[in-house]
Coordinates of C-alpha atoms and ligand atoms in Angstrom, one line a residue:
M615 CA 0.0 0.0 0.0
I616 CA 2.8 2.4 0.9
E617 CA 4.5 1.3 -2.2
Q618 CA 1.5 2.4 -4.2
I619 CA 1.3 5.8 -2.5
K620 CA 5.0 6.3 -3.3
K621 CA 4.5 5.3 -6.9
D622 CA 1.6 7.7 -7.3
L623 CA 3.5 10.6 -5.7
K624 CA 6.5 9.9 -7.9
A625 CA 4.4 9.8 -11.0
Q626 CA 2.6 13.1 -10.1
L627 CA 5.9 14.9 -9.6
E628 CA 7.8 13.4 -12.4
N629 CA 5.1 14.0 -15.0
H630 CA 4.4 17.5 -14.0
F631 CA 8.0 18.7 -13.8
N632 CA 9.3 16.4 -16.5
I633 CA 12.0 15.1 -14.2
D634 CA 13.1 11.6 -13.6
E635 CA 13.8 9.5 -10.6
V636 CA 12.2 11.5 -7.8
V637 CA 13.5 10.0 -4.6
I638 CA 11.0 9.3 -1.8
E639 CA 12.4 8.1 1.4
E640 CA 10.8 6.4 4.3
P641 CA 12.5 8.1 7.4
K642 CA 13.3 6.2 10.5
K643 CA 10.7 5.9 13.3
G644 CA 9.5 9.0 15.0
R645 CA 9.6 11.3 12.0
A646 CA 7.4 11.8 8.9
D647 CA 6.1 8.8 7.0
L648 CA 7.6 9.9 3.7
A649 CA 10.2 12.5 2.8
I650 CA 11.6 14.0 -0.4
P651 CA 15.0 15.6 -0.2
L652 CA 14.9 18.9 -2.0
F653 CA 18.5 20.1 -2.2
A654 CA 19.4 18.4 -5.5
Y655 CA 16.4 20.2 -7.2
A656 CA 17.3 23.5 -5.6
K657 CA 20.8 23.2 -7.0
L658 CA 19.5 22.1 -10.4
W659 CA 17.0 25.0 -10.7
K660 CA 19.3 27.5 -8.9
T661 CA 16.7 28.3 -6.2
S662 CA 16.1 27.6 -2.5
P663 CA 14.7 24.3 -1.2
M664 CA 11.8 26.3 0.3
H665 CA 10.8 27.4 -3.2
I666 CA 11.0 23.9 -4.5
F667 CA 8.8 22.8 -1.6
E668 CA 6.2 25.3 -2.6
K669 CA 6.2 24.2 -6.2
F670 CA 6.0 20.5 -5.3
N671 CA 3.3 21.1 -2.7
E672 CA 1.1 22.7 -5.3
V673 CA 1.3 19.6 -7.5
I674 CA 0.8 16.9 -4.9
Q675 CA -2.8 15.9 -5.0
T676 CA -4.5 15.6 -1.7
N677 CA -6.4 12.4 -1.1
E678 CA -8.0 10.7 1.9
I679 CA -4.8 9.2 2.9
L680 CA -2.6 12.3 3.1
E681 CA -2.7 14.0 6.5
K682 CA -0.4 16.9 6.0
I683 CA 2.7 18.1 4.2
E684 CA 5.5 20.1 5.9
F685 CA 8.8 21.7 5.1
T686 CA 11.6 20.8 7.5
N687 CA 15.4 21.2 6.9
G688 CA 15.3 20.9 3.2
F689 CA 12.9 18.1 3.1
L690 CA 9.3 17.8 2.0
N691 CA 7.8 15.7 4.7
I692 CA 4.6 13.8 4.3
Y693 CA 2.4 12.6 7.1
L694 CA -0.1 10.0 6.3
K695 CA -3.4 9.2 7.9
R696 CA -2.0 6.2 9.6
D697 CA -5.2 4.8 11.0
K698 CA -6.8 4.8 7.6
I699 CA -3.9 2.9 6.1
A700 CA -3.8 0.6 9.1
Q701 CA -7.5 -0.1 8.7
H702 CA -7.1 -0.8 5.1
I703 CA -4.2 -3.3 5.6
L704 CA -5.5 -5.0 8.7
S705 CA -9.0 -5.5 7.4
A706 CA -7.7 -6.9 4.2
V707 CA -5.6 -9.5 6.2
H708 CA -8.5 -10.2 8.5
L709 CA -11.0 -10.8 5.7
E710 CA -8.8 -12.5 3.1
K711 CA -6.9 -14.7 5.7
E712 CA -4.5 -17.0 4.0
H713 CA -5.5 -15.5 0.6
Y714 CA -4.0 -12.2 1.6
G715 CA -1.4 -11.5 -1.0
D716 CA -3.0 -13.7 -3.7
Q717 CA -2.5 -12.1 -7.1
N718 CA -3.5 -13.0 -10.6
I719 CA -0.5 -11.8 -12.5
G720 CA 0.1 -15.3 -13.8
K721 CA -3.4 -15.3 -15.5
D722 CA -3.2 -19.1 -15.7
E723 CA 0.0 -19.1 -17.7
V724 CA 1.5 -22.5 -17.6
V725 CA 4.9 -22.8 -16.0
A726 CA 6.5 -26.2 -15.9
M727 CA 9.1 -26.9 -13.2
D728 CA 11.6 -29.7 -13.1
Y729 CA 12.9 -30.2 -9.6
S730 CA 14.2 -32.7 -7.1
S731 CA 15.0 -35.2 -9.9
P732 CA 17.2 -37.6 -8.1
N733 CA 19.0 -40.5 -9.8
I734 CA 17.5 -43.8 -9.1
A735 CA 19.5 -46.6 -7.6
K736 CA 21.6 -44.0 -5.8
S737 CA 21.1 -42.2 -2.5
F738 CA 19.0 -39.1 -2.5
G739 CA 21.8 -36.5 -2.4
V740 CA 21.9 -33.3 -0.5
G741 CA 21.8 -31.4 -3.7
H742 CA 18.5 -33.1 -4.5
L743 CA 17.2 -32.1 -1.1
R744 CA 18.0 -28.5 -1.9
S745 CA 16.3 -28.8 -5.3
T746 CA 13.3 -30.3 -3.6
V747 CA 13.0 -27.6 -1.0
I748 CA 13.6 -24.7 -3.3
G749 CA 11.3 -26.1 -6.0
N750 CA 8.5 -26.8 -3.6
A751 CA 8.6 -23.2 -2.3
L752 CA 8.6 -21.8 -5.8
K753 CA 5.7 -23.9 -6.8
K754 CA 3.6 -22.5 -4.0
I755 CA 4.8 -18.9 -4.7
Y756 CA 3.9 -19.1 -8.4
T757 CA 0.6 -20.7 -7.6
K758 CA -0.3 -17.9 -5.2
L759 CA 0.4 -15.5 -8.0
G760 CA -2.0 -17.2 -10.4
Y761 CA 0.3 -19.3 -12.5
K762 CA -0.6 -22.9 -13.4
M763 CA 2.4 -24.9 -12.2
I764 CA 3.3 -28.3 -13.6
A765 CA 5.5 -30.1 -11.1
I766 CA 7.8 -32.6 -12.7
N767 CA 10.3 -35.0 -11.2
H768 CA 12.8 -35.7 -14.0
L769 CA 14.2 -38.8 -12.4
G770 CA 17.6 -39.8 -13.5
D771 CA 16.6 -43.3 -14.6
W772 CA 18.3 -43.7 -17.9
G773 CA 21.8 -43.9 -19.2
T774 CA 24.8 -46.2 -19.5
Q775 CA 25.1 -46.5 -15.7
F776 CA 22.0 -48.8 -15.9
G777 CA 23.9 -51.1 -18.2
K778 CA 26.6 -51.2 -15.5
M779 CA 24.0 -51.8 -12.8
I780 CA 22.4 -54.7 -14.7
V781 CA 25.8 -56.4 -15.5
A782 CA 26.8 -56.0 -11.8
Y783 CA 23.5 -57.4 -10.6
E784 CA 23.7 -60.4 -12.9
K785 CA 27.2 -61.1 -11.7
W786 CA 27.0 -60.5 -8.0
G787 CA 23.5 -59.4 -7.1
N788 CA 21.1 -61.0 -4.6
E789 CA 17.4 -60.4 -4.8
K790 CA 16.7 -60.6 -1.2
Q791 CA 19.3 -58.1 -0.2
V792 CA 18.2 -55.6 -2.8
K793 CA 14.6 -56.0 -1.6
K794 CA 15.6 -55.3 1.9
N795 CA 17.8 -52.2 1.3
P796 CA 17.3 -51.3 -2.4
I797 CA 19.3 -48.1 -2.8
S798 CA 22.3 -49.0 -0.6
E799 CA 22.6 -52.5 -2.2
L800 CA 22.3 -51.2 -5.7
Q801 CA 24.9 -48.5 -5.0
K802 CA 27.2 -51.2 -3.6
L803 CA 26.9 -53.1 -6.8
Y804 CA 27.7 -50.0 -8.8
V805 CA 30.8 -49.4 -6.8
R806 CA 31.8 -53.0 -7.2
F807 CA 31.4 -52.7 -10.9
H808 CA 33.8 -49.7 -11.0
D809 CA 36.4 -51.6 -9.0
A810 CA 36.2 -54.7 -11.1
E811 CA 36.4 -52.6 -14.3
K812 CA 39.9 -51.7 -13.5
T813 CA 41.1 -55.3 -13.9
E814 CA 38.5 -56.4 -16.3
P815 CA 38.2 -53.7 -18.9
E816 CA 35.9 -55.8 -21.1
L817 CA 33.1 -55.1 -18.5
E818 CA 32.7 -51.7 -19.9
Q819 CA 31.8 -52.9 -23.3
Q820 CA 29.4 -55.4 -21.7
A821 CA 27.6 -52.6 -19.9
R822 CA 27.3 -50.6 -23.1
D823 CA 25.8 -53.5 -24.9
V824 CA 23.4 -54.1 -22.1
F825 CA 22.3 -50.5 -22.2
R826 CA 21.9 -50.5 -25.9
A827 CA 19.7 -53.6 -25.5
L828 CA 17.7 -51.8 -22.8
E829 CA 17.2 -48.9 -25.1
Q830 CA 15.7 -51.3 -27.6
N831 CA 13.3 -52.7 -25.0
D832 CA 15.0 -56.0 -24.3
E833 CA 12.5 -57.8 -22.1
K834 CA 14.8 -59.3 -19.5
Y835 CA 16.7 -56.1 -18.9
T836 CA 13.6 -54.0 -18.9
Q837 CA 12.2 -56.1 -16.2
L838 CA 15.3 -55.7 -14.0
W839 CA 15.5 -52.0 -14.7
T840 CA 11.8 -51.6 -13.8
W841 CA 12.4 -53.4 -10.6
F842 CA 15.4 -51.2 -9.6
K843 CA 13.3 -48.2 -10.4
D844 CA 10.3 -49.2 -8.4
E845 CA 12.4 -50.1 -5.4
S846 CA 14.2 -46.8 -5.5
L847 CA 11.1 -44.8 -5.9
R848 CA 9.6 -46.5 -2.9
E849 CA 12.5 -45.1 -0.8
F850 CA 12.2 -41.6 -2.4
M851 CA 8.5 -41.5 -1.8
E852 CA 9.0 -41.9 2.0
M853 CA 11.3 -38.9 1.8
Y854 CA 8.7 -36.9 -0.2
D855 CA 6.0 -37.8 2.3
L856 CA 8.1 -36.7 5.2
L857 CA 8.9 -33.4 3.4
G858 CA 5.3 -32.9 2.3
V859 CA 6.3 -32.6 -1.3
E860 CA 4.1 -33.7 -4.3
F861 CA 4.6 -33.9 -8.0
D862 CA 2.3 -34.0 -10.9
Y863 CA 4.5 -36.2 -13.0
F864 CA 7.4 -38.6 -12.4
T865 CA 8.5 -38.6 -16.0
G866 CA 12.1 -39.3 -15.7
E867 CA 14.7 -39.5 -18.4
S868 CA 13.6 -43.0 -19.5
F869 CA 10.2 -41.6 -20.4
Y870 CA 11.8 -39.9 -23.4
N871 CA 13.5 -43.1 -24.8
D872 CA 10.9 -43.5 -27.5
K873 CA 10.8 -39.7 -28.2
M874 CA 14.5 -39.4 -29.0
D875 CA 14.5 -40.5 -32.6
A876 CA 12.1 -37.7 -33.4
V877 CA 14.4 -35.2 -31.8
V878 CA 17.5 -36.4 -33.6
E879 CA 15.5 -36.3 -36.9
A880 CA 14.3 -32.7 -36.2
L881 CA 17.9 -31.7 -35.6
E882 CA 19.0 -33.4 -38.7
N883 CA 16.3 -31.8 -40.8
K884 CA 17.3 -28.4 -39.6
G885 CA 20.8 -29.2 -40.7
L886 CA 22.1 -28.8 -37.1
L887 CA 23.9 -32.1 -36.7
K888 CA 27.6 -32.7 -37.2
I889 CA 29.8 -35.7 -36.8
D890 CA 32.8 -35.0 -34.6
Q891 CA 35.2 -37.9 -34.0
G892 CA 32.4 -40.3 -34.4
A893 CA 30.0 -38.5 -32.0
T894 CA 27.0 -36.6 -33.1
I895 CA 27.0 -33.0 -32.0
V896 CA 25.3 -29.6 -32.4
D897 CA 27.9 -26.8 -32.9
L898 CA 27.0 -23.9 -30.6
G899 CA 29.6 -21.4 -32.0
E900 CA 32.4 -19.6 -30.2
D901 CA 30.8 -19.1 -26.8
L902 CA 29.6 -22.5 -25.9
P903 CA 31.1 -26.0 -26.2
P904 CA 29.1 -28.2 -28.6
A905 CA 26.1 -30.1 -27.3
L906 CA 26.6 -33.9 -27.4
I907 CA 23.6 -35.6 -29.0
K908 CA 24.8 -39.2 -29.6
R909 CA 27.9 -41.0 -28.5
T910 CA 30.1 -42.8 -30.9
D911 CA 28.2 -46.1 -30.2
G912 CA 24.9 -44.3 -31.0
A913 CA 23.6 -44.1 -27.4
T914 CA 21.8 -40.9 -26.5
L915 CA 22.8 -38.6 -23.7
Y916 CA 21.5 -36.5 -20.8
M917 CA 21.4 -33.6 -23.2
T918 CA 19.4 -35.4 -25.9
R919 CA 16.8 -36.4 -23.2
D920 CA 16.6 -32.8 -22.0
I921 CA 15.9 -31.6 -25.5
A922 CA 13.2 -34.2 -25.9
A923 CA 11.7 -33.3 -22.5
L924 CA 11.6 -29.6 -23.2
I925 CA 9.8 -30.1 -26.5
Y926 CA 7.4 -32.6 -24.8
R927 CA 6.6 -30.1 -22.1
H928 CA 6.0 -27.4 -24.7
D929 CA 3.8 -29.7 -26.9
T930 CA 1.9 -31.5 -24.1
Y931 CA 1.5 -28.9 -21.4
H932 CA 1.8 -25.8 -23.5
A933 CA 4.6 -24.6 -21.3
N934 CA 6.9 -22.0 -22.8
H935 CA 8.6 -21.3 -19.6
V936 CA 10.4 -24.2 -17.8
L937 CA 12.1 -23.8 -14.5
Y938 CA 15.0 -26.2 -13.8
V939 CA 15.9 -26.3 -10.1
V940 CA 19.4 -27.7 -10.4
G941 CA 22.8 -27.0 -8.8
N942 CA 25.4 -24.4 -10.0
E943 CA 27.4 -27.2 -11.6
Q944 CA 25.0 -27.5 -14.4
I945 CA 25.0 -23.9 -15.5
L946 CA 26.7 -24.7 -18.8
H947 CA 24.3 -27.6 -19.5
F948 CA 21.3 -25.4 -19.4
K949 CA 22.9 -22.7 -21.5
Q950 CA 23.5 -25.3 -24.1
L951 CA 19.9 -26.6 -23.8
Q952 CA 18.6 -23.0 -24.4
A953 CA 21.0 -22.6 -27.3
V954 CA 20.0 -25.8 -29.0
T955 CA 16.3 -25.2 -28.8
D956 CA 16.8 -21.6 -30.0
L957 CA 18.6 -23.0 -33.0
M958 CA 15.7 -25.3 -33.6
G959 CA 13.4 -22.3 -33.8
Y960 CA 11.5 -22.7 -30.6
H961 CA 10.7 -19.7 -28.4
L962 CA 11.2 -21.3 -25.0
H963 CA 12.5 -19.9 -21.8
V964 CA 14.9 -22.3 -20.2
D965 CA 15.1 -20.9 -16.7
H966 CA 17.9 -22.4 -14.7
I967 CA 17.2 -21.9 -10.9
N968 CA 20.7 -22.7 -9.8
F969 CA 21.9 -23.2 -6.2
G970 CA 25.1 -23.7 -4.2
L971 CA 26.5 -26.7 -2.3
V972 CA 25.7 -27.9 1.2
L973 CA 28.7 -27.5 3.4
I974 CA 29.4 -29.1 6.7
D975 CA 32.1 -27.5 8.8
G976 CA 33.0 -25.5 5.6
K977 CA 33.6 -28.7 3.6
K978 CA 31.4 -30.2 0.9
M979 CA 28.9 -32.6 2.2
S980 CA 28.7 -35.7 0.2
T981 CA 26.4 -38.6 0.6
R982 CA 29.0 -41.2 -0.2
G983 CA 31.8 -41.7 2.4
G984 CA 32.3 -38.3 4.0
K985 CA 31.3 -37.3 7.5
F986 CA 27.6 -37.6 6.8
K987 CA 25.6 -40.7 6.4
R988 CA 22.5 -40.9 4.3
L989 CA 20.1 -38.1 4.1
E990 CA 17.3 -40.1 5.7
V991 CA 19.5 -40.6 8.7
V992 CA 20.2 -36.9 8.9
I993 CA 16.5 -36.0 8.7
D994 CA 15.7 -38.6 11.4
Q995 CA 18.3 -37.1 13.6
A996 CA 16.8 -33.7 13.2
I997 CA 13.4 -35.0 14.2
K998 CA 14.9 -36.8 17.2
E999 CA 16.6 -33.7 18.4
A1000 CA 13.5 -31.6 17.9
K1001 CA 11.6 -34.2 19.9
E1002 CA 14.0 -33.9 22.8
A1003 CA 13.8 -30.1 22.8
I1004 CA 10.0 -30.3 22.8
E1005 CA 9.9 -32.9 25.6
A1006 CA 12.1 -30.6 27.7
K1007 CA 10.1 -27.4 27.0
N1008 CA 6.6 -28.8 27.0
P1009 CA 6.3 -32.3 28.4
N1010 CA 2.5 -32.4 28.4
L1011 CA 2.2 -31.6 24.7
K1012 CA 0.0 -33.9 22.7
N1013 CA 1.1 -35.2 19.3
Q1014 CA 4.7 -34.8 20.2
M1015 CA 5.9 -36.9 17.3
E1016 CA 3.9 -35.0 14.8
V1017 CA 5.2 -31.7 16.2
A1018 CA 8.8 -33.0 16.3
K1019 CA 8.5 -33.9 12.6
A1020 CA 7.2 -30.4 11.7
V1021 CA 9.9 -28.7 13.7
G1022 CA 12.8 -30.9 12.6
I1023 CA 11.9 -30.7 9.0
G1024 CA 10.9 -27.0 9.2
A1025 CA 14.4 -26.4 10.6
I1026 CA 16.1 -28.0 7.7
I1027 CA 13.9 -26.2 5.2
F1028 CA 14.4 -22.8 6.7
N1029 CA 18.1 -23.3 7.0
D1030 CA 18.2 -23.8 3.3
L1031 CA 15.8 -21.0 2.3
K1032 CA 17.1 -18.2 4.5
N1033 CA 20.1 -17.9 2.3
E1034 CA 20.3 -16.7 -1.3
R1035 CA 20.0 -19.8 -3.2
H1036 CA 23.1 -19.5 -5.4
L1037 CA 25.3 -19.5 -2.3
D1038 CA 26.6 -22.5 -0.5
I1039 CA 24.8 -23.3 2.7
D1040 CA 26.0 -24.6 6.0
F1041 CA 24.4 -27.6 7.4
N1042 CA 24.6 -27.6 11.2
L1043 CA 21.8 -29.4 12.9
E1044 CA 22.5 -27.9 16.3
N1045 CA 22.3 -24.3 15.0
M1046 CA 19.3 -24.8 12.8
L1047 CA 17.3 -26.4 15.6
K1048 CA 17.7 -23.5 18.0
F1049 CA 14.5 -21.8 19.2
E1050 CA 16.2 -18.4 19.0
G1051 CA 17.9 -16.7 16.1
Q1052 CA 17.4 -17.2 12.4
T1053 CA 15.7 -20.6 12.5
G1054 CA 12.6 -22.4 11.5
P1055 CA 11.7 -23.3 15.1
Y1056 CA 11.9 -19.6 16.1
L1057 CA 9.3 -18.8 13.5
Q1058 CA 7.0 -21.7 14.4
Y1059 CA 7.4 -20.7 18.0
S1060 CA 6.5 -17.1 17.3
S1061 CA 3.3 -18.2 15.6
V1062 CA 2.5 -20.6 18.5
R1063 CA 2.9 -17.7 20.9
I1064 CA 0.3 -15.7 19.1
A1065 CA -2.0 -18.7 18.8
S1066 CA -2.0 -19.2 22.5
I1067 CA -3.0 -15.5 23.2
L1068 CA -5.7 -15.8 20.6
R1069 CA -7.1 -18.9 22.3
E1070 CA -7.4 -17.1 25.5
N1071 CA -8.9 -13.9 24.1
T1072 CA -11.6 -13.5 21.5
L1073 CA -11.3 -10.7 19.0
D1074 CA -14.4 -8.5 18.4
I1075 CA -13.7 -6.7 15.3
N1076 CA -16.4 -4.1 16.0
L1077 CA -14.6 -2.9 19.1
V1078 CA -11.2 -2.2 17.6
D1079 CA -10.0 1.3 18.3
S1080 CA -7.8 2.2 15.3
T1081 CA -6.2 5.2 16.8
Y1082 CA -3.7 3.0 18.5
F1083 CA -2.3 2.1 15.1
R1084 CA -0.9 5.6 14.7
E1085 CA 1.8 4.8 17.3
D1086 CA 5.1 3.9 15.7
D1087 CA 5.4 0.5 17.3
Y1088 CA 2.1 -0.6 15.7
F1089 CA 2.4 1.4 12.5
E1090 CA 5.9 0.1 11.5
L1091 CA 4.6 -3.5 11.8
I1092 CA 1.4 -2.7 9.9
K1093 CA 3.4 -1.2 7.1
Q1094 CA 5.5 -4.4 7.1
L1095 CA 2.3 -6.5 6.7
G1096 CA 1.3 -4.2 3.9
Q1097 CA 4.5 -5.2 2.0
F1098 CA 3.7 -8.9 2.0
P1099 CA 2.0 -9.0 -1.5
H1100 CA 5.0 -7.1 -3.0
I1101 CA 7.5 -9.4 -1.3
I1102 CA 5.8 -12.5 -2.8
F1103 CA 6.0 -10.8 -6.2
K1104 CA 9.7 -10.0 -5.7
A1105 CA 10.3 -13.6 -4.7
K1106 CA 8.8 -14.8 -7.9
E1107 CA 10.6 -12.3 -10.1
S1108 CA 14.0 -13.4 -8.7
N1109 CA 12.9 -17.0 -8.1
S1110 CA 14.1 -16.5 -4.6
P1111 CA 12.0 -18.0 -1.8
N1112 CA 14.8 -16.4 0.3
Q1113 CA 12.9 -13.1 0.0
I1114 CA 10.0 -14.5 1.9
A1115 CA 12.2 -16.3 4.4
R1116 CA 13.9 -12.9 5.2
Y1117 CA 10.6 -11.1 5.4
I1118 CA 8.9 -13.5 7.8
L1119 CA 12.0 -13.6 9.9
S1120 CA 12.0 -9.8 10.3
L1121 CA 8.2 -9.9 10.9
A1122 CA 8.7 -12.4 13.7
Q1123 CA 11.5 -10.3 15.2
S1124 CA 9.4 -7.2 15.1
F1125 CA 6.5 -9.0 16.7
N1126 CA 8.7 -10.4 19.5
S1127 CA 10.1 -7.1 20.3
F1128 CA 6.6 -5.5 20.3
Y1129 CA 5.4 -8.3 22.6
G1130 CA 8.3 -7.7 24.9
K1131 CA 7.1 -4.1 25.5
Q1132 CA 3.3 -4.2 25.1
R1133 CA 0.8 -6.2 27.0
I1134 CA -2.0 -7.5 24.8
N1135 CA -4.8 -8.2 27.3
V1136 CA -5.2 -4.5 28.5
E1137 CA -8.1 -3.1 30.4
D1138 CA -9.3 -0.7 27.7
V1139 CA -11.6 -2.7 25.4
G1140 CA -10.8 -0.7 22.3
H1141 CA -7.1 -1.1 22.8
K1142 CA -7.4 -4.8 23.7
N1143 CA -9.3 -5.5 20.5
A1144 CA -6.8 -3.4 18.5
N1145 CA -4.1 -5.5 19.9
L1146 CA -5.9 -8.7 19.1
L1147 CA -6.6 -7.7 15.5
F1148 CA -3.0 -6.6 15.2
I1149 CA -1.5 -9.9 16.4
E1150 CA -4.0 -12.0 14.5
S1151 CA -2.9 -10.3 11.3
I1152 CA 0.7 -10.9 12.1
R1153 CA 0.0 -14.6 12.6
T1154 CA -1.9 -14.8 9.4
V1155 CA 0.9 -13.4 7.4
L1156 CA 3.6 -15.3 9.3
N1157 CA 1.7 -18.6 8.7
E1158 CA 1.1 -17.9 5.1
G1159 CA 4.8 -17.1 4.6
L1160 CA 5.7 -20.4 6.3
R1161 CA 3.3 -22.3 4.2
L1162 CA 4.8 -20.7 1.0
L1163 CA 8.2 -22.0 2.1
G1164 CA 6.8 -25.5 2.7
I1165 CA 7.1 -25.3 6.5
K1166 CA 4.3 -26.6 8.7
V1167 CA 2.5 -24.2 11.0
L1168 CA 1.7 -25.4 14.5
D1169 CA -0.9 -24.3 17.1
E1170 CA 1.1 -25.6 20.0
M1171 CA 4.7 -26.8 20.5
Ligands
LIG1361 N1 19.2 -36.1 -12.3 C1 20.0 -35.0 -12.5 C2 21.1 -34.9 -11.5 O1 21.0 -35.5 -10.4 C3 19.2 -33.7 -12.4 C4 18.2 -33.5 -13.4 C5 17.8 -32.1 -13.6 N2 16.8 -31.9 -14.6 C6 17.0 -31.9 -15.9 N3 16.0 -31.8 -16.7 N4 18.2 -32.0 -16.4 O2 22.1 -34.3 -11.7

């Protein structure tokens, strides 16, 4: 709302005086609501700031929100009718509830998003966790803004590694063991293959032959591969359930196997294919290395499948904009993908939502070897520690396990999203589970605090005395609430859930410092109801912010 007032003022002055970039500041607490520094114009027009003030003052149109305009120390100071603004914002939040901030800028435009996308028969990596968490938040943010999101899990379920896996399984595999611990058994087989390959180089050719046969739908291999895939998915689904993440499609790389010939043909017809040392490539000029379409042995590649997938998404879902939530290390790959489809004549937006590594004690966290075990183990640990903290704080709480899950997982999610995504993040369970500081539990706890006050006191909206909202402590926070719709928009524009994370953190901090100073349940009925409306609105926005990040909101903890 304040943004809009500033915009209107700016437009009035800029148009009338034919100047650009009028600066409108929001002074610190205790002063005017808005201020325009006049010295620069005085200098420009060789006159006094007072004179500029008079000229500006004539142009600024009064409206029901402007209280008064004053000249002080070279500034044009604007005082707003704070209670009007407050009423406007708070009644919007009160009426719209979780829909506050909904916007229809997407107008049902289809946006496909490819996220999480782990590789089957391998542990779910920390990179995939980041992709899952960031993607899930973006899906909710875009949806809130009226876009139609198609959530796709582009499973890594195709490629020569499956030839290796099948050869290894046929040599050393054991059905029972795989059934019991699918991913870790399959991963062991894969590692064993690599070790054996060193002394038996012929294994590599065997694996290629097997993958070629798989590509041609060999029955026996297809059966094995399907089994590996089903077992892996079963493990992944447990993780998604825990995280509360859902997809519309699990169309992995294998899904495009029968769509690859058409892609190669289309590239051929456009005259884009070249043979380079036996491999088939698309030359991308000086700035980018060529895109590899087929290997010497004719097998297709990650890139070929991505081209097929992008075209499929365009043809099937009518998505011209596809978000790929994938780590920084694939920046080049997505530039190539964009370049190839541009050359093919498509007008598609390949939007790589890149992100950094997960570090532990400053070192890269890897799922294999390394300090950290499997991701499920880490998540279980977070839940266990959250449970201990809750037991200590609130031993009589019901549903402790459910709350511990929400807190443990919320902590992991917030730890990820509070940072700008392209940066590396630190993974320290102890820090992220603290109830103070920049953590998920801190936010959940702030919401719970408000919930408990609201359980004990009922708001009567007709008894609210809005004059209290003129006070700085209230008004600052109300202005913050008024910014929420704009913050969501900014988060979408920059594909940064981080904007929302920062915003709700600051909102919770403001609330807690307000609550430290001001009693809610005061004698005066008008004041008390003003307080209740005020904190109810804070909770609504805080909760909606948490929901957009994929963090569960609690009533008690
Ligand atoms: N499975 C890939 C990996 O783990 C990520 C796939 C990302 N999506 C895509 N369309 N390339 O590296």
